Amino acid sequence: MWRRIRIIVLLFILAFVALNTWFDRLYSTDWDIPLRVAVYPINGDGGEETERFIAQRSFDDHSALERFFSEQAAQYALNLDTPVTFASAQPLRDAPPALEPGSNPLQIAWWSLRTRLWAWRAPQAGPAPDVKLFVLYHDPQRTSVLPHSIGLQKGLFAIVHAFADRSMLGSNDVVIAHELLHTLGATDKYDLGTNQPLHPEGFAEPGLDPLYPQNSAELMGGRIPLSPSQSETPESLNEAVIGPATAHEIGWRSR
């Protein structure tokens, strides 16, 4: 009898989690009201320079990100002047759980559950955000190559790795915007082996003649294609667009 009760309770919990995830996905992309995004800065390397960067920078200025989403949404006749709003949350001292390289599926699933709990427990002031972005900053003098960032639709949060350098704020915004769209259901549109954008969905101007070089990057394509084998990272959101395939995935459809 007790075994049956435990099974029933477990099934109830699983059903609740599944239903809650479904509602999160539905409401995050219905675009009836602006999407609220909270940005949590974190010292990703524990260094003094990174700590100084976080302390000195004004994290209330998300104008470039908000402007980008407003301009892109207008291309798809979205009836919101500001579809995405960003607010700074207090810096966090604890980093999210780490996913070890080469983890097996069971380890990845356990990491996902632990990380979702960690994200859910993050402190917040005011109304609960729709999406949480945890931005781990790294001193470029100590870290030349950043760890892989990840955005999860289940849980509506992203873990973003960025450089603690004012000259790289523009490229940081590109990564933040890219991972935010992952939380809304957008998929990568580049070759995972070569990092080259996929044609046509990963190109900002798939019909350009000649095709190369492109002038900007499709946000989920990640890079500006210069030739069939070369591409470069956009320096800011001024060099990025949201293409039709990505717009469809996040619920932006022309009316």
Short mmCIF file of C-alpha atoms in Angstrom, two decimals:
data_model
loop_
_atom_site.label_atom_id
_atom_site.label_comp_id
_atom_site.label_asym_id
_atom_site.label_seq_id
_atom_site.Cartn_x
_atom_site.Cartn_y
_atom_site.Cartn_z
CA MET A 1 0.00 0.00 0.00
CA TRP A 2 2.75 2.44 0.98
CA ARG A 3 4.55 1.62 -2.26
CA ARG A 4 1.43 2.58 -4.21
CA ILE A 5 1.12 5.81 -2.25
CA ARG A 6 4.76 6.70 -2.99
CA ILE A 7 4.22 6.00 -6.70
CA ILE A 8 1.07 8.14 -6.76
CA VAL A 9 2.87 11.01 -4.99
CA LEU A 10 5.80 10.76 -7.41
CA LEU A 11 3.47 10.76 -10.42
CA PHE A 12 1.66 13.78 -8.99
CA ILE A 13 4.96 15.67 -8.59
CA LEU A 14 6.07 14.77 -12.11
CA ALA A 15 2.72 15.86 -13.52
CA PHE A 16 2.93 19.15 -11.62
CA VAL A 17 6.45 19.84 -12.91
CA ALA A 18 5.44 18.98 -16.49
CA LEU A 19 2.35 21.19 -16.32
CA ASN A 20 4.31 24.06 -14.80
CA THR A 21 6.96 23.75 -17.55
CA TRP A 22 4.24 23.77 -20.22
CA PHE A 23 2.68 26.93 -18.79
CA ASP A 24 6.11 28.60 -18.55
CA ARG A 25 6.74 27.92 -22.22
CA LEU A 26 3.27 29.13 -23.19
CA TYR A 27 3.34 32.40 -21.27
CA SER A 28 6.96 33.26 -22.09
CA THR A 29 6.20 33.39 -25.82
CA ASP A 30 2.62 34.66 -26.02
CA TRP A 31 3.90 38.29 -26.24
CA ASP A 32 0.77 39.81 -24.75
CA ILE A 33 2.93 41.80 -22.35
CA PRO A 34 6.69 42.52 -22.22
CA LEU A 35 8.94 39.67 -21.16
CA ARG A 36 10.63 40.50 -17.83
CA VAL A 37 14.27 39.46 -17.63
CA ALA A 38 16.43 39.67 -14.49
CA VAL A 39 20.23 39.82 -14.91
CA TYR A 40 22.40 38.49 -12.07
CA PRO A 41 26.13 39.39 -12.26
CA ILE A 42 28.53 36.83 -10.76
CA ASN A 43 32.30 36.89 -10.28
CA GLY A 44 33.11 33.89 -12.44
CA ASP A 45 36.82 33.58 -11.68
CA GLY A 46 37.03 34.97 -8.13
CA GLY A 47 39.59 37.56 -9.21
CA GLU A 48 39.99 41.05 -7.81
CA GLU A 49 39.84 42.70 -11.24
CA THR A 50 36.57 40.95 -12.00
CA GLU A 51 35.19 41.99 -8.62
CA ARG A 52 36.21 45.58 -9.31
CA PHE A 53 34.57 45.47 -12.74
CA ILE A 54 31.29 44.27 -11.24
CA ALA A 55 31.40 46.88 -8.48
CA GLN A 56 32.19 49.80 -10.80
CA ARG A 57 29.94 49.04 -13.73
CA SER A 58 26.38 50.34 -13.86
CA PHE A 59 24.36 47.21 -14.46
CA ASP A 60 21.16 49.20 -14.86
CA ASP A 61 22.02 50.11 -18.45
CA HIS A 62 20.49 47.45 -20.65
CA SER A 63 19.44 49.94 -23.31
CA ALA A 64 21.33 48.21 -26.13
CA LEU A 65 19.59 44.91 -25.44
CA GLU A 66 16.14 46.46 -25.10
CA ARG A 67 16.64 48.54 -28.25
CA PHE A 68 17.77 45.49 -30.23
CA PHE A 69 14.69 43.45 -29.34
CA SER A 70 12.39 46.42 -30.00
CA GLU A 71 13.88 47.00 -33.45
CA GLN A 72 13.83 43.33 -34.37
CA ALA A 73 10.28 42.78 -33.13
CA ALA A 74 9.09 45.67 -35.27
CA GLN A 75 10.18 43.71 -38.35
CA TYR A 76 7.60 41.06 -37.44
CA ALA A 77 4.74 43.46 -36.63
CA LEU A 78 4.77 42.57 -32.92
CA ASN A 79 2.34 44.82 -31.06
CA LEU A 80 4.76 45.75 -28.29
CA ASP A 81 7.03 48.78 -28.30
CA THR A 82 9.34 47.13 -25.77
CA PRO A 83 8.91 43.35 -26.01
CA VAL A 84 11.73 42.57 -23.57
CA THR A 85 12.65 44.52 -20.45
CA PHE A 86 15.83 43.94 -18.48
CA ALA A 87 16.41 44.64 -14.79
CA SER A 88 19.57 44.20 -12.75
CA ALA A 89 19.45 41.88 -9.79
CA GLN A 90 21.90 41.89 -6.91
CA PRO A 91 25.28 40.24 -7.59
CA LEU A 92 25.47 36.63 -6.46
CA ARG A 93 28.37 35.12 -4.55
CA ASP A 94 27.65 31.49 -5.34
CA ALA A 95 28.25 30.15 -8.84
CA PRO A 96 25.81 27.65 -10.38
CA PRO A 97 26.57 23.92 -10.22
CA ALA A 98 29.27 22.94 -12.70
CA LEU A 99 28.71 20.40 -15.46
CA GLU A 100 31.79 18.24 -15.81
CA PRO A 101 33.07 17.62 -19.37
CA GLY A 102 32.17 14.19 -20.69
CA SER A 103 29.18 13.79 -18.36
CA ASN A 104 26.82 10.94 -19.23
CA PRO A 105 23.05 11.49 -19.75
CA LEU A 106 22.20 10.59 -16.15
CA GLN A 107 24.80 13.03 -14.81
CA ILE A 108 23.51 15.74 -17.16
CA ALA A 109 19.93 15.16 -15.97
CA TRP A 110 21.03 15.38 -12.32
CA TRP A 111 22.98 18.57 -13.08
CA SER A 112 19.91 20.05 -14.78
CA LEU A 113 17.71 19.38 -11.75
CA ARG A 114 20.28 20.81 -9.31
CA THR A 115 20.80 23.88 -11.47
CA ARG A 116 17.07 24.52 -11.85
CA LEU A 117 16.72 24.40 -8.05
CA TRP A 118 19.71 26.76 -7.69
CA ALA A 119 18.18 29.21 -10.19
CA TRP A 120 14.76 29.01 -8.54
CA ARG A 121 16.27 29.93 -5.16
CA ALA A 122 18.06 33.04 -6.50
CA PRO A 123 16.90 36.10 -4.52
CA GLN A 124 14.70 38.65 -6.24
CA ALA A 125 13.20 42.03 -5.48
CA GLY A 126 9.84 43.09 -6.80
CA PRO A 127 7.75 41.07 -9.27
CA ALA A 128 9.11 37.68 -10.24
CA PRO A 129 10.94 37.79 -13.59
CA ASP A 130 9.91 35.58 -16.48
CA VAL A 131 13.54 34.70 -17.27
CA LYS A 132 16.69 34.76 -15.14
CA LEU A 133 20.09 35.36 -16.73
CA PHE A 134 23.13 34.54 -14.61
CA VAL A 135 26.14 36.31 -16.13
CA LEU A 136 29.50 34.99 -14.92
CA TYR A 137 32.24 37.53 -15.64
CA HIS A 138 35.87 36.56 -16.29
CA ASP A 139 39.01 38.68 -16.40
CA PRO A 140 40.35 38.40 -20.00
CA GLN A 141 43.89 38.60 -18.62
CA ARG A 142 43.25 35.33 -16.80
CA THR A 143 40.81 33.65 -19.19
CA SER A 144 41.34 33.97 -22.94
CA VAL A 145 38.63 31.46 -23.92
CA LEU A 146 35.30 31.52 -22.12
CA PRO A 147 33.43 28.40 -21.00
CA HIS A 148 30.35 27.47 -23.01
CA SER A 149 27.21 29.44 -22.16
CA ILE A 150 23.87 27.67 -21.95
CA GLY A 151 20.23 28.73 -22.06
CA LEU A 152 17.53 26.33 -20.83
CA GLN A 153 13.87 26.52 -21.77
CA LYS A 154 13.04 24.18 -18.90
CA GLY A 155 13.31 26.54 -15.96
CA LEU A 156 13.57 29.67 -18.13
CA PHE A 157 17.12 30.63 -17.17
CA ALA A 158 20.53 30.95 -18.78
CA ILE A 159 24.11 30.74 -17.57
CA VAL A 160 26.17 33.21 -19.59
CA HIS A 161 29.95 33.56 -19.54
CA ALA A 162 31.22 37.04 -20.40
CA PHE A 163 34.39 39.10 -20.23
CA ALA A 164 34.93 41.65 -17.44
CA ASP A 165 36.16 44.27 -19.87
CA ARG A 166 34.35 47.45 -20.93
CA SER A 167 35.65 47.11 -24.49
CA MET A 168 33.78 43.80 -24.77
CA LEU A 169 30.36 44.92 -23.54
CA GLY A 170 28.98 44.82 -27.07
CA SER A 171 30.06 41.25 -27.74
CA ASN A 172 28.83 40.28 -24.25
CA ASP A 173 25.38 41.59 -25.23
CA VAL A 174 25.39 39.34 -28.29
CA VAL A 175 25.98 36.27 -26.11
CA ILE A 176 23.35 37.39 -23.60
CA ALA A 177 20.75 37.89 -26.35
CA HIS A 178 21.64 34.54 -27.95
CA GLU A 179 21.21 32.60 -24.70
CA LEU A 180 18.02 34.47 -23.83
CA LEU A 181 16.47 33.23 -27.07
CA HIS A 182 17.47 29.67 -26.16
CA THR A 183 15.28 29.97 -23.05
CA LEU A 184 12.37 30.88 -25.35
CA GLY A 185 12.82 27.87 -27.60
CA ALA A 186 15.18 29.17 -30.30
CA THR A 187 17.68 26.65 -31.64
CA ASP A 188 21.29 27.06 -32.74
CA LYS A 189 21.71 27.64 -36.45
CA TYR A 190 25.36 26.86 -36.90
CA ASP A 191 27.40 23.71 -37.52
CA LEU A 192 28.41 22.38 -34.11
CA GLY A 193 31.63 20.99 -35.56
CA THR A 194 32.89 24.07 -37.38
CA ASN A 195 30.87 26.90 -35.76
CA GLN A 196 30.02 28.06 -39.29
CA PRO A 197 26.46 29.45 -39.68
CA LEU A 198 24.08 27.19 -41.59
CA HIS A 199 22.59 28.44 -44.82
CA PRO A 200 19.91 29.69 -45.18
CA GLU A 201 18.48 29.86 -41.64
CA GLY A 202 21.74 30.91 -39.98
CA PHE A 203 22.41 33.80 -42.37
CA ALA A 204 21.23 37.37 -41.87
CA GLU A 205 20.95 37.83 -45.66
CA PRO A 206 20.53 34.34 -47.15
CA GLY A 207 19.65 35.74 -50.58
CA LEU A 208 22.64 38.08 -50.90
CA ASP A 209 24.41 37.85 -54.26
CA PRO A 210 27.25 37.16 -53.99
CA LEU A 211 26.51 35.29 -50.76
CA TYR A 212 29.83 36.22 -49.12
CA PRO A 213 30.83 38.21 -47.22
CA GLN A 214 27.72 38.82 -45.14
CA ASN A 215 27.31 42.19 -43.42
CA SER A 216 25.87 40.92 -40.14
CA ALA A 217 25.07 37.79 -38.16
CA GLU A 218 21.79 35.99 -37.62
CA LEU A 219 21.67 35.92 -33.82
CA MET A 220 21.27 32.14 -33.48
CA GLY A 221 23.75 31.58 -36.32
CA GLY A 222 26.18 33.24 -33.96
CA ARG A 223 28.74 34.61 -36.41
CA ILE A 224 29.10 36.80 -39.50
CA PRO A 225 29.88 34.52 -42.48
CA LEU A 226 32.81 35.83 -44.51
CA SER A 227 33.37 32.78 -46.73
CA PRO A 228 32.28 29.11 -46.76
CA SER A 229 34.98 28.38 -44.18
CA GLN A 230 35.46 31.69 -42.34
CA SER A 231 33.29 33.78 -40.05
CA GLU A 232 33.74 36.30 -37.26
CA THR A 233 32.01 37.15 -34.00
CA PRO A 234 29.86 40.32 -34.13
CA GLU A 235 31.25 43.11 -31.98
CA SER A 236 27.81 44.29 -30.90
CA LEU A 237 24.11 43.81 -31.50
CA ASN A 238 24.38 46.43 -34.24
CA GLU A 239 25.84 43.59 -36.32
CA ALA A 240 23.08 41.06 -35.57
CA VAL A 241 19.50 40.34 -36.64
CA ILE A 242 16.78 37.86 -35.72
CA GLY A 243 15.93 35.86 -38.84
CA PRO A 244 12.52 34.46 -39.82
CA ALA A 245 13.24 30.90 -38.61
CA THR A 246 14.28 32.13 -35.17
CA ALA A 247 11.37 34.57 -35.01
CA HIS A 248 8.96 31.72 -35.68
CA GLU A 249 10.51 29.58 -32.93
CA ILE A 250 10.00 32.29 -30.28
CA GLY A 251 6.45 33.13 -31.36
CA TRP A 252 7.07 36.22 -33.48
CA ARG A 253 4.83 35.80 -36.50
CA SER A 254 3.90 38.49 -38.98
CA ARG A 255 0.31 39.57 -38.76
#
